[in-house]
PDB file of C-alpha atoms in Angstrom:
ATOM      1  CA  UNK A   1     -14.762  30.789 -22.773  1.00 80.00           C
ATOM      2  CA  UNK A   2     -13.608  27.818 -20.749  1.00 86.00           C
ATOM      3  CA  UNK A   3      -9.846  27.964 -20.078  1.00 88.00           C
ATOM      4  CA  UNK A   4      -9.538  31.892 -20.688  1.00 88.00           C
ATOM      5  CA  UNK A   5      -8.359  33.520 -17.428  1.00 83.00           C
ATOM      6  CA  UNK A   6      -9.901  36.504 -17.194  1.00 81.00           C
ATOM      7  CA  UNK A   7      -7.203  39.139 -15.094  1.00 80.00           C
ATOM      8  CA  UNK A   8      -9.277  41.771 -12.339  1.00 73.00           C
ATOM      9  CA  UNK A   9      -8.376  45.312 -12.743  1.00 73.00           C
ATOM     10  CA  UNK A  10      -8.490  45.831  -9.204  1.00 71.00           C
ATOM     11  CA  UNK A  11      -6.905  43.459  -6.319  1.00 73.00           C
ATOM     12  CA  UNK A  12      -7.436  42.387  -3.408  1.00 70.00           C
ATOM     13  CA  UNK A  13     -10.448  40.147  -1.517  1.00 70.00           C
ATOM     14  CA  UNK A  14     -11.121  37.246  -3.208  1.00 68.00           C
ATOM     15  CA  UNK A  15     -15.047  37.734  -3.686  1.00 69.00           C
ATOM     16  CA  UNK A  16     -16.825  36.818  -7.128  1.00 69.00           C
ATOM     17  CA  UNK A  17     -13.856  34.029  -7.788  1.00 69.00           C
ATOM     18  CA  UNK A  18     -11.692  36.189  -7.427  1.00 70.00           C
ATOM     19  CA  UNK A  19     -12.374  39.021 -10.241  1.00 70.00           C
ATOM     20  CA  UNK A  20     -13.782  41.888  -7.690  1.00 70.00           C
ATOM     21  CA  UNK A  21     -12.143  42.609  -4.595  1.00 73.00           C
ATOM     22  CA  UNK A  22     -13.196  44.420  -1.559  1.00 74.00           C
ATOM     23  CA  UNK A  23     -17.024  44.459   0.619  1.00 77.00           C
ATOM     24  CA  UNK A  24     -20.288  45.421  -0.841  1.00 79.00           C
ATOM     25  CA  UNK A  25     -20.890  49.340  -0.352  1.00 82.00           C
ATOM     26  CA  UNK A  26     -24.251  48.627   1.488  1.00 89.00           C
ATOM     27  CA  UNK A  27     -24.512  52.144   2.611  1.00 91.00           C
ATOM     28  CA  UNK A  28     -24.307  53.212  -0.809  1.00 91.00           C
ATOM     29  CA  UNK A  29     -26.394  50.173  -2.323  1.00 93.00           C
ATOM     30  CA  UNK A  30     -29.393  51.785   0.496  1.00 96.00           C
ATOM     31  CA  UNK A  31     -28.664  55.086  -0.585  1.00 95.00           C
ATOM     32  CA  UNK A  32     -29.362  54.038  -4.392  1.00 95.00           C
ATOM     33  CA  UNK A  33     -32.065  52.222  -3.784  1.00 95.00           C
ATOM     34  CA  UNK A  34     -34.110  54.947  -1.705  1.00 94.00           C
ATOM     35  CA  UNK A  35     -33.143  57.472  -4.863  1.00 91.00           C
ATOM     36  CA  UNK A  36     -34.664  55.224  -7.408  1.00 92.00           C
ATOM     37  CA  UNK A  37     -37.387  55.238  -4.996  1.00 91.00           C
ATOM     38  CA  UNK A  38     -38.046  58.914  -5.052  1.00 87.00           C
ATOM     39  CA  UNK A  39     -36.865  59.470  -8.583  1.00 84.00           C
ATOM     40  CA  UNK A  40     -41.106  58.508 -10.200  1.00 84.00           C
ATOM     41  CA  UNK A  41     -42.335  61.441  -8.335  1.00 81.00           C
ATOM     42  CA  UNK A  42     -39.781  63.962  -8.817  1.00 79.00           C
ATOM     43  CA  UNK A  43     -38.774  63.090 -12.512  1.00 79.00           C
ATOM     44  CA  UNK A  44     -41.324  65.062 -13.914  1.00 78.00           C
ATOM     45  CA  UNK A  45     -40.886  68.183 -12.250  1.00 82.00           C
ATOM     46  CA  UNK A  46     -37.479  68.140 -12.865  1.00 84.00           C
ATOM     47  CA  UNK A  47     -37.952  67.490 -16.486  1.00 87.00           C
ATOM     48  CA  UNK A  48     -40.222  70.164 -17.328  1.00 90.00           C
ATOM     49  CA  UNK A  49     -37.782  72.850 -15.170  1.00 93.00           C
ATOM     50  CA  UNK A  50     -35.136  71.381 -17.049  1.00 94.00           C
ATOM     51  CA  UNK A  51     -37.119  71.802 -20.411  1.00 92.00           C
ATOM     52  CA  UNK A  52     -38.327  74.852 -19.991  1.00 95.00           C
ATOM     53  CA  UNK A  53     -34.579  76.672 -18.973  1.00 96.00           C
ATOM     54  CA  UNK A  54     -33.451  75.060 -21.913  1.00 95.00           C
ATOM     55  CA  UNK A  55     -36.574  75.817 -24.322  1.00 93.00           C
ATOM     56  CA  UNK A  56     -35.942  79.623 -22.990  1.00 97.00           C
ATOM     57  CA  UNK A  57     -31.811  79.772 -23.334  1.00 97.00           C
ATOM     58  CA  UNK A  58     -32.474  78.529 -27.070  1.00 95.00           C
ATOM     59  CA  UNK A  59     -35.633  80.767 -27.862  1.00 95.00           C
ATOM     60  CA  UNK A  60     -33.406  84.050 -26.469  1.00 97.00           C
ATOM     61  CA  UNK A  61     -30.188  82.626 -28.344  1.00 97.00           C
ATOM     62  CA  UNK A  62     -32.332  82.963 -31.705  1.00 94.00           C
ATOM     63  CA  UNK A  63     -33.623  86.609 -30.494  1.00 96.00           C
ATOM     64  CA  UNK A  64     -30.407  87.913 -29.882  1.00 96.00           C
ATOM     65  CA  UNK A  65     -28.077  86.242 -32.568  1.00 94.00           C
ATOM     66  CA  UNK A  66     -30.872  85.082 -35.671  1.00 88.00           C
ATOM     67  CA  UNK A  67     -28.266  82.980 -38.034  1.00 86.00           C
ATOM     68  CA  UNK A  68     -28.117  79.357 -36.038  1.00 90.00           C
ATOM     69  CA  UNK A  69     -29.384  76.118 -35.723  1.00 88.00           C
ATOM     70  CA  UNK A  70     -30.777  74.228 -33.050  1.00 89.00           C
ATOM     71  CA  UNK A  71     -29.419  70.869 -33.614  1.00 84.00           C
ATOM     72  CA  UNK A  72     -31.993  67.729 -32.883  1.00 81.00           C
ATOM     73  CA  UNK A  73     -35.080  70.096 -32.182  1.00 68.00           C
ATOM     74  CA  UNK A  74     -38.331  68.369 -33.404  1.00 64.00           C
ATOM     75  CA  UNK A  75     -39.335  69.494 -36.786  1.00 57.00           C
ATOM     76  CA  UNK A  76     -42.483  68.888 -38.957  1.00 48.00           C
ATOM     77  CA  UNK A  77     -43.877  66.506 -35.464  1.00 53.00           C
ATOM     78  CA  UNK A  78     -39.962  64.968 -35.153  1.00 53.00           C
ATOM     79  CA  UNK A  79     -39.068  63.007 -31.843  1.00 63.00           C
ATOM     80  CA  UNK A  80     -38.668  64.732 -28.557  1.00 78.00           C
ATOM     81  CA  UNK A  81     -35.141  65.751 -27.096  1.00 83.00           C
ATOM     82  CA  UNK A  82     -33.355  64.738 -23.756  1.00 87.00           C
ATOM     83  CA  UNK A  83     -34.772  68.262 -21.482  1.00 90.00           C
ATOM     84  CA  UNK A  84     -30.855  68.670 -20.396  1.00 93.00           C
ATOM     85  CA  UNK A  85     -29.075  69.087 -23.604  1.00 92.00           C
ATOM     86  CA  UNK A  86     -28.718  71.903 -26.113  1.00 93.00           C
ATOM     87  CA  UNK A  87     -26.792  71.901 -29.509  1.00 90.00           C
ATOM     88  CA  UNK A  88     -26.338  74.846 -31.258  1.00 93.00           C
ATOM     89  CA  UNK A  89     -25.328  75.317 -34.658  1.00 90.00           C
ATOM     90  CA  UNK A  90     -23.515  78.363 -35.531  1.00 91.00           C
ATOM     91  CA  UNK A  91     -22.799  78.405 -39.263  1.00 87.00           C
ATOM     92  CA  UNK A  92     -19.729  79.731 -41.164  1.00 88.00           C
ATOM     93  CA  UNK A  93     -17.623  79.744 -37.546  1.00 90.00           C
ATOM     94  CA  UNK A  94     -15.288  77.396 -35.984  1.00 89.00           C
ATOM     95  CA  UNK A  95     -16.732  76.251 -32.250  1.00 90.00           C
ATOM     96  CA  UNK A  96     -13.151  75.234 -30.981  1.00 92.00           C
ATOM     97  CA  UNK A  97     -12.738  79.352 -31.470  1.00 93.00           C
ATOM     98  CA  UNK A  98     -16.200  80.186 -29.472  1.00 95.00           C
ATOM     99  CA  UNK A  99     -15.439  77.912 -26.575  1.00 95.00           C
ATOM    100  CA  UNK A 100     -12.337  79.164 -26.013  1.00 96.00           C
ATOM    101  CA  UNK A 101     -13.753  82.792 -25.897  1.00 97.00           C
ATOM    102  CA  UNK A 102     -16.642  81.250 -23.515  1.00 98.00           C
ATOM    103  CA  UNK A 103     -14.420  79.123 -21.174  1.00 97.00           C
ATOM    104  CA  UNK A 104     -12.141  82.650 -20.934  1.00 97.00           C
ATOM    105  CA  UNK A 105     -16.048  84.221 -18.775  1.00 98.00           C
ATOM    106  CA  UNK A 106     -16.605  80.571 -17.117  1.00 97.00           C
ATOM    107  CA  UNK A 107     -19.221  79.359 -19.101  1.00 98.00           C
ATOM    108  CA  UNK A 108     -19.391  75.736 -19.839  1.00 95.00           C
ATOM    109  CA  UNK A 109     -19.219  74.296 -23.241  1.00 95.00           C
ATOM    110  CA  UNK A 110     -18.235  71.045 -25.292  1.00 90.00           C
ATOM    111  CA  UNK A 111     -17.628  70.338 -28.770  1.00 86.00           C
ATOM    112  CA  UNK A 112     -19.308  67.360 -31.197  1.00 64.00           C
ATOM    113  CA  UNK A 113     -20.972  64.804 -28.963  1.00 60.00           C
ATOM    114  CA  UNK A 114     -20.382  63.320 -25.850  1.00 61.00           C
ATOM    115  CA  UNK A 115     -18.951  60.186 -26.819  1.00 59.00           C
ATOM    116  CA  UNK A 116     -16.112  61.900 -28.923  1.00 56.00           C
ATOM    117  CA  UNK A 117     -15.192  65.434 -27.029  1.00 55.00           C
ATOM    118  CA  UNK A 118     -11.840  66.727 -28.069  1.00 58.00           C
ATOM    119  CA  UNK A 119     -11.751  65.803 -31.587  1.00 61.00           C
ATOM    120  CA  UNK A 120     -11.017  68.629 -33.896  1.00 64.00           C
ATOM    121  CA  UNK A 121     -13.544  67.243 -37.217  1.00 72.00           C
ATOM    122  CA  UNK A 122     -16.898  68.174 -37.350  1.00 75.00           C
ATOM    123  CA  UNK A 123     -19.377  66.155 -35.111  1.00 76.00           C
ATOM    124  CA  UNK A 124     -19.610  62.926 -36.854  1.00 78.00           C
ATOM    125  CA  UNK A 125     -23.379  62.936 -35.128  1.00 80.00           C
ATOM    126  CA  UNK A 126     -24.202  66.192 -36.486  1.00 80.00           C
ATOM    127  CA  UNK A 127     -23.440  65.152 -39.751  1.00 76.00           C
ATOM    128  CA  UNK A 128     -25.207  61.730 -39.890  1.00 78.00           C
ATOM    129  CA  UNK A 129     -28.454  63.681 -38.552  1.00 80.00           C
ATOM    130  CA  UNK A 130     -27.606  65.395 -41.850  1.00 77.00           C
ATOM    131  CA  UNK A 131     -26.072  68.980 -41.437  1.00 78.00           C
ATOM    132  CA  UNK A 132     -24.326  70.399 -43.268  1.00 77.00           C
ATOM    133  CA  UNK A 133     -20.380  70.587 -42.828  1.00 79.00           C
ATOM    134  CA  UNK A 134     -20.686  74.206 -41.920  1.00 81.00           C
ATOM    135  CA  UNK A 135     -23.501  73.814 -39.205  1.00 81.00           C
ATOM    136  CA  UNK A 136     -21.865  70.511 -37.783  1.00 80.00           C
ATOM    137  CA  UNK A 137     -18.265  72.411 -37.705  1.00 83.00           C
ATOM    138  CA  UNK A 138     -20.160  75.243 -35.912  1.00 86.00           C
ATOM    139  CA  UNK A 139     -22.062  72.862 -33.124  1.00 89.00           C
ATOM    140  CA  UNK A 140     -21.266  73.556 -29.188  1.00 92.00           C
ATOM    141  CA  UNK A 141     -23.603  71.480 -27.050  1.00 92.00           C
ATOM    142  CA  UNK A 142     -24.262  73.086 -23.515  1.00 96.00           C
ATOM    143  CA  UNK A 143     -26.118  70.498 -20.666  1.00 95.00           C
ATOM    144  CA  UNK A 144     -28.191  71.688 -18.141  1.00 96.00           C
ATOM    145  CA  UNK A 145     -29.123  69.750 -15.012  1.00 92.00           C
ATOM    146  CA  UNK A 146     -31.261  70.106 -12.279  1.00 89.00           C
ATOM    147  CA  UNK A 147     -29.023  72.049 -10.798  1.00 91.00           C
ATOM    148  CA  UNK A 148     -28.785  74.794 -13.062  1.00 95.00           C
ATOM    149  CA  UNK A 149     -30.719  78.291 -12.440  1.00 97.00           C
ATOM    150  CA  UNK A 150     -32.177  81.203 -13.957  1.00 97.00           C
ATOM    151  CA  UNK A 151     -29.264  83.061 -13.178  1.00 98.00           C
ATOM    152  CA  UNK A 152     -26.230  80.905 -15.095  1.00 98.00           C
ATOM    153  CA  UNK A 153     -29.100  80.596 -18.244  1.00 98.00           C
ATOM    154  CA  UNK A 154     -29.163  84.427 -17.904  1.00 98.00           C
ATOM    155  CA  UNK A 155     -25.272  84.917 -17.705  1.00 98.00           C
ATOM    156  CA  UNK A 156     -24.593  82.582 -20.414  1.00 98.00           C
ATOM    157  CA  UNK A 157     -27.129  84.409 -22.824  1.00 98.00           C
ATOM    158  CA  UNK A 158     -25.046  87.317 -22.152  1.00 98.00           C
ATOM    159  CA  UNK A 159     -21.587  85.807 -22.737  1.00 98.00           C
ATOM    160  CA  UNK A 160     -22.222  83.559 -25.690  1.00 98.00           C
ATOM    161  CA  UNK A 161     -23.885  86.250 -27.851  1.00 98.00           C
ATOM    162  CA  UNK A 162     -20.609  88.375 -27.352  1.00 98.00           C
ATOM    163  CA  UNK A 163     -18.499  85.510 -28.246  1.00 97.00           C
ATOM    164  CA  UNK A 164     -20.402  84.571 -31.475  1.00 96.00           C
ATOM    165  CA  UNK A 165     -20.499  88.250 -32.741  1.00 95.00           C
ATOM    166  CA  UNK A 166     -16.478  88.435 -32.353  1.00 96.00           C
ATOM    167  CA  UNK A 167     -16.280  85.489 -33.792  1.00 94.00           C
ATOM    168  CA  UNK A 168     -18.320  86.669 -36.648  1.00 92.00           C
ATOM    169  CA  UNK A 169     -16.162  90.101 -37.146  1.00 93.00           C
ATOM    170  CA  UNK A 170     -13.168  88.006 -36.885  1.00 91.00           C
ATOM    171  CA  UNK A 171     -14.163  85.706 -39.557  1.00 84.00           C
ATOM    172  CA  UNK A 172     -13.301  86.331 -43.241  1.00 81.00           C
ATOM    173  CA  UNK A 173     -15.416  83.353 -44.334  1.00 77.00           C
ATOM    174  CA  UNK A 174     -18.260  83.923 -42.159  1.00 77.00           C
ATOM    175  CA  UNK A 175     -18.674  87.649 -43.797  1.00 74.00           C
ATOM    176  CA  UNK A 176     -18.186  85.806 -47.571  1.00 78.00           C
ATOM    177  CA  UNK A 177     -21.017  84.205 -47.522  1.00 77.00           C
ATOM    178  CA  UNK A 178     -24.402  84.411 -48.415  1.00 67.00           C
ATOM    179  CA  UNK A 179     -27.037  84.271 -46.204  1.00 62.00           C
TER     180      UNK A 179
END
């Protein structure tokens, strides 16, 4: 709006009336520009890598523990998933307990969605995509990258098995109920 002075967070050059200070990064503006270049041709091999380490860390997960949910897989012809990301549901336990146990062996973990790590209530996205309270309160989401190989899938299928299974002998609730 005219007459509202809008303040820079940063200081310094005057460039852009003054609201951004300091010089173009035209090394780095190159650098971005040849990546987006290269990123048609190698997108789809990375996706499908990506996709398939993830399609194999959830397939063994079910194999060696049975009693969880994979949050957001396609169902009945659903929508795809983003290849990188991997909710699991594990019903009847806390996840703040199992990530402790998994960040104690180094394997990377996160709570509820991205956009709201660190808050102790259920995934508030888990539970508009309709879980139930006991899946959503159960949900760790691991992300893969390109970066990520065979050998950290393989070493986290060891670890979070171990950590689930405590957490289900430690549980009173989890061995109350019903499955």
């Amino acid at each position: 709006r005219r007459g509202v002075r809008v303040v820079p967070l940063q200081t310094g050059g005057r460039q852009e009336r003054g609201l951004r200070c300091g010089t173009e990064n035209v090394p780095g503006i190159i650098g971005l520009g040849a990546a987006a270049e290269l990123l048609p041709t190698h997108l789809g091999h990375m996706d499908t890598r990506i996709r398939r380490l993830r399609d194999r860390f959830e397939a063994r997960l079910r194999e060696r523990l049975g009693d969880l949910r994979v949050n957001g897989a396609a169902r009945d012809g659903g929508a795809e998933r983003v290849p990188n990301t991997s909710n699991i549901g594990f019903a009847h336990l806390e996840a703040q307990a199992i990530l402790l146990l998994l960040s104690e062996v180094g394997v990377c973990s996160s709570t509820g969605a991205a956009c709201s790590t660190g808050s102790p209530d259920p995934s508030h996205v888990l539970m508009a995509m309709g879980q139930s309270r006991e899946i959503a309160a159960g949900g760790l989401r691991f992300s893969l990258s390109v970066y990520t190989t065979e050998a950290e899938i393989d070493y986290a299928l060891e670890a979070i098995p171990k950590a689930v299974e405590k957490m289900r002998e430690l549980s009173p609730y989890y061995a109350a109920v019903d499955r």
